């Protein structure tokens, strides 16, 4: 126990160590987080009136980011499956970065739901009267928290074993890895069902939402991991084999193809039938009664997604220079489509035909930025701490040398990783 | 275990454990640096949280919600104590002596509303009477009843006008469709609530425990009739307009961050009175009563009139019906209206 506390303390210390780029990045994220906290304090003081939400459009940017981030948490499982089921060697040492991202993403999800509550001071009512299994929201609370615990356990255990130079006991994590695979699928399905189950909202009340949710998640998540791996390769000496990128590129490609196909099926069904059901879809893609705020967004998203897909199909994205922009396009495209594009149109028009548009306020946007910054801050710390552990520099019985001089640190890091083979 | 002992230098900025011993001056300097940065961190956090200073806790969070039980778990004594607390709170905030009651569903009664679309002329008297009776917030404005002015020839409220002017009604070529909570027998809103803060009572009225709601607005997303309203901030009601005849599950003042909705005026109807919207209606378009009593007016209407159920296809089985006056011979009923 003392040894573990000491491990956490050392991790905490290491998270403050880095070169000027690292310090600047962390400073920026901290400032954004503080701005977010400030905006949230204002919201807590005045009520949700500080947001752009209304009785007509009663869910907005918070829930949009929530649904998107549930998808991003899939990043983990898309690394876990190749490694643990197909025994892919290239990804083996990288899978932990996916699981760590899942932890950060789920924490962001929980924060987004919390800031959306009118009465966060009554959160404990969930523990006292839990409307399970009737309310899908209770399912979501369960699956998200369990997924968080699963990933925390797997990452925490593996990292701690490395730190103590112990061989991890398979029985202590492999079963959880397999549970987490099924569980990852459940978090998307449940989050999609949360919306799909509402008969009064034809925009959501469609069986295709859950599969599409999975497909978009399985493309945006791994795309984000590709960018993370590039950053790790660029800023540290942790080795990332080229084949790892190519495996992930293949996953993104397949998932994105399915996603675009499902989108086509959805649009065909809606627009060819052209029934009264399509008011919301029409609002999203073309606008109704002169209200068309989301139209430029969704077409941008479509353009980004299609461009990314074409780029991924071409051999040009076998080079990292073009793989990065393709991933970035895809991540932003899906953020628009799975965020605002999935949540807001369901409320326009209202079930009794009123058309009111939603425009997030600056305060609301600041809260979102704050949560994103906090999530990235956490993830950066996780990665920052994990790399020296994986490379055998931060271990229990050894002094961890760091100097404020980054160049010297990196050089030391490089020498070590070259000279000593890391046991896997 | 061969743990390196943490030395004093460890509390310094960029040294992650086991630094070579530093000269005492350096150690002091690094200690100072840590203290200053930790202090700056807390100061920044404090500054970020500073808007909380303007929070009026008594107004915003109505006292003791942390310890309050769910309505269904309250014993008779707890209810009495709680209601006295609420009355005291209302006296403090509004200077009004209110009475908070808890009328129970009457056995053998299931309430049903019937609205005559042939009669309604869109005067909105019901809307305003409802706001007064049920102590809705005047700023921001909350109304439970929405009347839509629709051109003859359609039944899709999307083609209607939600914000027509009161003074020129009825407008030729148009009809008026008031909408409020349909008190569904199969309510989607209660099903989705994660904390069971809303439920259907034995007489068919769907109610909300305002002190239990966490404000997630899932019920608002689930309602196909757009019948639920959210308190986006502290509601404001002029003290001289407060209706002092209150019930715990209906028209007592709400706090911010919780849902509210039409309760068929249960503070009146469970005591044998009619809902405020019905009493206010000058056209006689609104009918209300017990569907389990075959001689009630609503039972007769449902037996004999042409009935429209709004969004019948969503399967919510509303207790709110629209009907029409028929002229000329009645093919199915031998001419009797």
Coordinates of N, CA, C and O in Angstrom, one line a residue, chain B residues 133-235:
Chain B
X133 N -53.2 30.4 -11.6 CA -53.6 29.4 -10.6 C -52.3 28.5 -10.2 O -52.2 28.2 -9.0
X134 N -51.5 28.2 -11.1 CA -50.4 27.3 -10.9 C -49.1 27.9 -10.5 O -48.0 27.3 -10.5
X135 N -49.1 29.2 -10.3 CA -47.9 29.9 -9.8 C -46.7 29.7 -10.7 O -45.6 29.4 -10.3
X136 N -46.9 29.8 -12.1 CA -45.8 29.7 -13.0 C -45.0 31.0 -12.9 O -45.5 32.0 -12.6
X137 N -43.7 30.8 -13.3 CA -42.8 31.9 -13.3 C -43.3 32.9 -14.4 O -43.7 32.6 -15.5
X138 N -43.3 34.2 -14.0 CA -43.6 35.3 -14.9 C -42.4 35.8 -15.7 O -42.5 36.3 -16.8
X139 N -41.2 35.6 -15.1 CA -40.0 36.0 -15.7 C -38.9 35.0 -15.3 O -38.5 35.1 -14.1
X140 N -38.4 34.2 -16.2 CA -38.8 34.0 -17.6 C -40.2 33.3 -17.6 O -40.6 32.6 -16.6
X141 N -40.9 33.6 -18.6 CA -42.3 33.2 -18.7 C -42.5 31.7 -18.9 O -41.9 31.2 -19.9
X142 N -43.3 31.1 -18.1 CA -43.6 29.7 -18.3 C -45.1 29.5 -18.5 O -45.9 30.1 -17.7
X143 N -45.5 28.8 -19.5 CA -47.0 28.5 -19.7 C -47.1 27.1 -20.0 O -46.3 26.5 -20.8
X144 N -48.1 26.5 -19.4 CA -48.4 25.0 -19.7 C -49.2 24.8 -20.9 O -49.2 23.7 -21.5
X145 N -50.0 25.8 -21.3 CA -50.9 25.6 -22.4 C -50.4 26.4 -23.6 O -50.0 27.6 -23.5
X146 N -50.3 25.7 -24.8 CA -49.9 26.4 -26.0 C -51.1 26.3 -27.0 O -51.5 25.2 -27.3
X147 N -51.6 27.5 -27.4 CA -52.7 27.5 -28.4 C -52.1 27.8 -29.8 O -51.3 28.8 -29.9
X148 N -52.4 27.0 -30.7 CA -51.8 27.2 -32.1 C -53.0 27.5 -33.0 O -54.0 26.9 -33.0
X149 N -52.8 28.6 -33.8 CA -53.7 29.0 -34.8 C -53.4 28.3 -36.1 O -52.3 28.5 -36.6
X150 N -54.4 27.5 -36.6 CA -54.1 26.8 -37.8 C -55.0 27.1 -38.9 O -56.2 27.3 -38.7
X151 N -54.5 27.1 -40.1 CA -55.4 27.4 -41.3 C -56.3 26.1 -41.5 O -55.8 25.0 -41.3
X152 N -57.5 26.4 -41.9 CA -58.4 25.2 -42.1 C -57.8 24.4 -43.3 O -57.3 25.0 -44.3
X153 N -57.8 23.1 -43.2 CA -57.3 22.3 -44.3 C -56.1 21.5 -43.9 O -55.5 20.7 -44.7
X154 N -55.6 21.7 -42.6 CA -54.5 20.9 -42.2 C -54.7 20.6 -40.7 O -55.4 21.3 -40.0
X155 N -54.0 19.6 -40.3 CA -54.0 19.3 -38.9 C -52.5 19.2 -38.4 O -52.3 18.7 -37.3
X156 N -51.6 19.7 -39.1 CA -50.2 19.7 -38.8 C -49.9 21.0 -38.1 O -49.8 22.0 -38.8
X157 N -49.6 21.0 -36.8 CA -49.3 22.3 -36.1 C -48.1 23.0 -36.7 O -47.9 24.2 -36.4
X158 N -47.3 22.3 -37.5 CA -46.1 22.9 -38.1 C -46.6 24.0 -39.1 O -45.8 25.0 -39.3
X159 N -47.8 23.9 -39.6 CA -48.3 25.0 -40.4 C -49.0 26.1 -39.7 O -49.6 27.0 -40.3
X160 N -49.1 25.9 -38.3 CA -49.8 26.9 -37.5 C -48.9 28.0 -37.0 O -47.7 28.0 -37.2
X161 N -49.6 29.0 -36.4 CA -48.9 30.1 -35.8 C -49.0 30.0 -34.3 O -50.1 30.0 -33.7
X162 N -47.8 29.9 -33.7 CA -47.8 29.8 -32.2 C -47.9 31.1 -31.5 O -48.1 31.2 -30.3
X163 N -47.7 32.2 -32.2 CA -47.5 33.5 -31.6 C -48.5 34.5 -32.2 O -48.2 35.7 -32.4
X164 N -49.7 34.1 -32.5 CA -50.7 35.0 -33.1 C -51.2 36.0 -32.0 O -51.0 35.7 -30.8
X165 N -51.7 37.1 -32.5 CA -52.1 38.1 -31.5 C -53.5 37.8 -31.0 O -54.4 37.3 -31.7
X166 N -53.7 38.0 -29.7 CA -55.0 37.7 -29.0 C -56.2 38.4 -29.6 O -57.3 38.0 -29.6
X167 N -55.9 39.7 -29.9 CA -57.0 40.7 -30.1 C -57.8 40.4 -31.4 O -59.0 40.6 -31.4
X168 N -57.3 39.7 -32.4 CA -58.0 39.6 -33.6 C -58.6 38.2 -33.8 O -59.0 37.8 -34.9
X169 N -58.8 37.5 -32.7 CA -59.3 36.1 -32.9 C -60.9 36.2 -32.8 O -61.4 37.1 -32.1
X170 N -61.6 35.2 -33.3 CA -61.1 34.2 -34.2 C -60.8 34.8 -35.6 O -61.6 35.6 -36.1
X171 N -59.8 34.4 -36.3 CA -59.5 34.8 -37.6 C -60.2 33.9 -38.6 O -60.2 32.7 -38.5
X172 N -60.9 34.6 -39.6 CA -61.6 33.7 -40.6 C -60.7 32.8 -41.3 O -59.5 33.1 -41.5
X173 N -61.2 31.6 -41.5 CA -60.4 30.6 -42.3 C -59.4 29.8 -41.3 O -58.6 29.1 -41.8
X174 N -59.5 30.1 -40.0 CA -58.6 29.4 -39.1 C -59.3 28.7 -38.0 O -60.4 29.1 -37.6
X175 N -58.7 27.8 -37.4 CA -59.2 27.2 -36.1 C -58.1 27.2 -35.1 O -56.9 27.4 -35.4
X176 N -58.4 26.9 -33.9 CA -57.5 27.0 -32.8 C -57.3 25.7 -32.0 O -58.3 25.1 -31.7
X177 N -56.1 25.3 -31.7 CA -55.9 24.1 -31.1 C -55.0 24.3 -29.9 O -53.8 24.5 -30.0
X178 N -55.6 24.2 -28.7 CA -54.8 24.4 -27.4 C -54.2 23.0 -27.1 O -54.8 22.0 -27.3
X179 N -52.9 23.0 -26.7 CA -52.3 21.8 -26.3 C -51.6 22.0 -24.9 O -51.1 23.0 -24.6
X180 N -51.7 20.9 -24.1 CA -51.1 20.9 -22.8 C -50.8 19.4 -22.5 O -50.9 18.6 -23.4
X181 N -50.5 19.2 -21.2 CA -50.1 17.8 -20.9 C -51.3 16.9 -21.2 O -52.4 17.2 -20.8
X182 N -51.1 15.8 -21.9 CA -52.2 14.9 -22.2 C -52.4 13.8 -21.1 O -53.2 12.9 -21.3
X183 N -51.7 13.8 -20.0 CA -51.8 12.9 -18.9 C -51.9 11.5 -19.5 O -52.9 10.8 -19.2
X184 N -51.0 11.0 -20.2 CA -51.0 9.8 -21.0 C -51.2 8.6 -20.0 O -50.6 8.6 -18.9
X185 N -51.9 7.6 -20.5 CA -52.0 6.3 -19.7 C -50.7 5.5 -19.9 O -50.4 4.6 -19.1
X186 N -50.0 5.8 -21.0 CA -48.7 5.1 -21.2 C -47.6 6.2 -21.4 O -47.1 6.4 -22.5
X187 N -47.3 6.9 -20.3 CA -46.5 8.1 -20.5 C -45.0 7.8 -20.8 O -44.3 7.1 -20.0
X188 N -44.4 8.3 -21.9 CA -43.0 8.1 -22.1 C -42.1 8.9 -21.1 O -41.0 8.6 -20.9
X189 N -42.7 10.0 -20.5 CA -41.9 10.9 -19.7 C -41.5 10.2 -18.4 O -40.4 10.4 -17.9
X190 N -42.4 9.5 -17.8 CA -42.1 8.9 -16.5 C -41.1 7.7 -16.6 O -40.3 7.5 -15.7
X191 N -41.3 7.0 -17.7 CA -40.4 5.9 -18.0 C -38.9 6.3 -18.0 O -38.1 5.5 -17.5
X192 N -38.6 7.4 -18.6 CA -37.2 7.8 -18.8 C -36.6 8.4 -17.6 O -35.3 8.5 -17.6
X193 N -37.3 8.9 -16.7 CA -36.7 9.6 -15.5 C -35.8 8.7 -14.8 O -36.1 7.7 -14.3
X194 N -34.5 9.1 -14.7 CA -33.5 8.3 -14.0 C -33.7 8.1 -12.5 O -33.2 7.2 -11.9
X195 N -34.4 9.1 -11.9 CA -34.5 9.1 -10.4 C -35.9 8.9 -9.9 O -36.2 9.2 -8.7
X196 N -36.8 8.5 -10.8 CA -38.2 8.3 -10.4 C -38.8 9.6 -9.8 O -39.6 9.6 -8.8
X197 N -38.4 10.8 -10.3 CA -39.0 12.0 -9.8 C -40.3 12.3 -10.4 O -41.0 13.3 -9.9
X198 N -40.8 11.6 -11.4 CA -42.1 11.8 -12.0 C -42.8 10.5 -12.2 O -42.2 9.5 -12.5
X199 N -44.1 10.5 -11.9 CA -44.8 9.3 -12.0 C -46.3 9.6 -12.2 O -46.8 10.7 -12.0
X200 N -47.0 8.5 -12.5 CA -48.5 8.6 -12.8 C -49.2 8.2 -11.6 O -49.0 7.2 -11.0
X201 N -50.2 9.1 -11.2 CA -51.0 8.7 -9.9 C -52.2 7.9 -10.3 O -52.5 7.7 -11.5
X202 N -52.9 7.4 -9.3 CA -54.0 6.5 -9.5 C -55.1 7.1 -10.3 O -55.8 6.4 -11.0
X203 N -55.3 8.5 -10.2 CA -56.3 9.1 -11.0 C -55.9 9.5 -12.3 O -56.5 10.3 -13.0
X204 N -54.7 9.1 -12.7 CA -54.2 9.3 -14.1 C -53.4 10.6 -14.3 O -52.9 10.8 -15.4
X205 N -53.2 11.3 -13.2 CA -52.4 12.6 -13.3 C -50.9 12.2 -13.2 O -50.5 11.6 -12.2
X206 N -50.1 12.7 -14.1 CA -48.7 12.6 -14.0 C -48.1 13.8 -13.2 O -48.3 14.9 -13.6
X207 N -47.4 13.5 -12.1 CA -46.9 14.6 -11.3 C -45.4 14.5 -11.2 O -44.7 13.6 -11.6
X208 N -44.8 15.6 -10.6 CA -43.4 15.7 -10.4 C -43.1 16.0 -9.0 O -43.7 16.9 -8.4
X209 N -42.1 15.3 -8.4 CA -41.6 15.8 -7.1 C -40.5 16.8 -7.4 O -39.4 16.4 -7.7
X210 N -40.8 18.1 -7.2 CA -39.9 19.1 -7.5 C -38.6 19.1 -6.7 O -37.6 19.6 -7.1
X211 N -38.7 18.5 -5.5 CA -37.6 18.4 -4.7 C -36.7 17.1 -4.9 O -35.7 16.9 -4.2
X212 N -37.2 16.4 -5.9 CA -36.4 15.2 -6.2 C -35.7 15.2 -7.6 O -34.7 14.6 -7.9
X213 N -36.4 16.0 -8.5 CA -35.9 16.2 -9.9 C -34.5 16.7 -9.9 O -34.1 17.6 -9.2
X214 N -33.6 16.0 -10.8 CA -32.3 16.5 -10.9 C -32.0 17.4 -12.1 O -30.9 17.9 -12.3
X215 N -33.1 17.6 -12.9 CA -33.0 18.5 -14.0 C -32.2 18.0 -15.2 O -31.6 18.8 -15.9
X216 N -32.3 16.7 -15.5 CA -31.6 16.2 -16.7 C -32.4 16.5 -18.0 O -31.8 16.4 -19.1
X217 N -33.7 16.8 -17.9 CA -34.5 17.1 -19.0 C -34.7 16.0 -20.0 O -35.1 16.2 -21.2
X218 N -34.5 14.8 -19.5 CA -34.8 13.6 -20.4 C -36.3 13.5 -20.7 O -36.7 13.2 -21.8
X219 N -37.1 13.8 -19.7 CA -38.5 13.7 -19.8 C -39.0 14.7 -20.9 O -40.0 14.5 -21.6
X220 N -38.4 15.9 -20.9 CA -38.7 16.9 -21.8 C -38.5 16.4 -23.3 O -39.2 16.7 -24.2
X221 N -37.4 15.7 -23.4 CA -37.0 15.1 -24.7 C -38.0 14.0 -25.1 O -38.3 13.8 -26.3
X222 N -38.5 13.3 -24.1 CA -39.4 12.2 -24.4 C -40.8 12.6 -24.7 O -41.5 11.8 -25.4
X223 N -41.3 13.7 -24.2 CA -42.7 14.0 -24.4 C -43.1 14.4 -25.8 O -42.5 15.3 -26.4
X224 N -44.0 13.7 -26.4 CA -44.4 13.9 -27.8 C -45.4 15.1 -27.9 O -45.8 15.5 -29.0
X225 N -45.8 15.7 -26.8 CA -46.8 16.8 -26.8 C -46.2 18.1 -26.3 O -46.8 19.1 -26.1
X226 N -44.8 18.1 -26.1 CA -44.1 19.3 -25.7 C -44.9 19.9 -24.5 O -45.2 21.1 -24.4
X227 N -45.1 19.1 -23.4 CA -45.9 19.5 -22.3 C -45.1 19.9 -21.1 O -45.6 20.4 -20.1
X228 N -43.8 19.6 -21.1 CA -43.0 19.8 -19.9 C -42.2 21.1 -20.1 O -41.7 21.4 -21.1
X229 N -42.0 21.8 -18.9 CA -41.2 23.0 -18.9 C -40.1 22.9 -17.9 O -40.3 22.3 -16.9
X230 N -39.0 23.6 -18.2 CA -37.9 23.6 -17.3 C -37.7 25.0 -16.7 O -37.9 26.0 -17.3
X231 N -37.2 25.0 -15.5 CA -36.9 26.3 -14.8 C -35.4 26.6 -15.1 O -34.6 26.2 -14.4
X232 N -35.2 27.4 -16.1 CA -33.8 27.7 -16.5 C -33.1 28.6 -15.5 O -31.9 28.7 -15.5
X233 N -33.9 29.3 -14.7 CA -33.3 30.1 -13.6 C -34.3 30.2 -12.5 O -35.3 29.6 -12.6
X234 N -34.0 31.0 -11.4 CA -35.0 31.1 -10.4 C -36.2 31.7 -10.9 O -36.2 32.8 -11.5
X235 N -37.4 31.1 -10.7 CA -38.6 31.7 -11.2 C -39.0 32.9 -10.4 O -38.7 33.1 -9.3

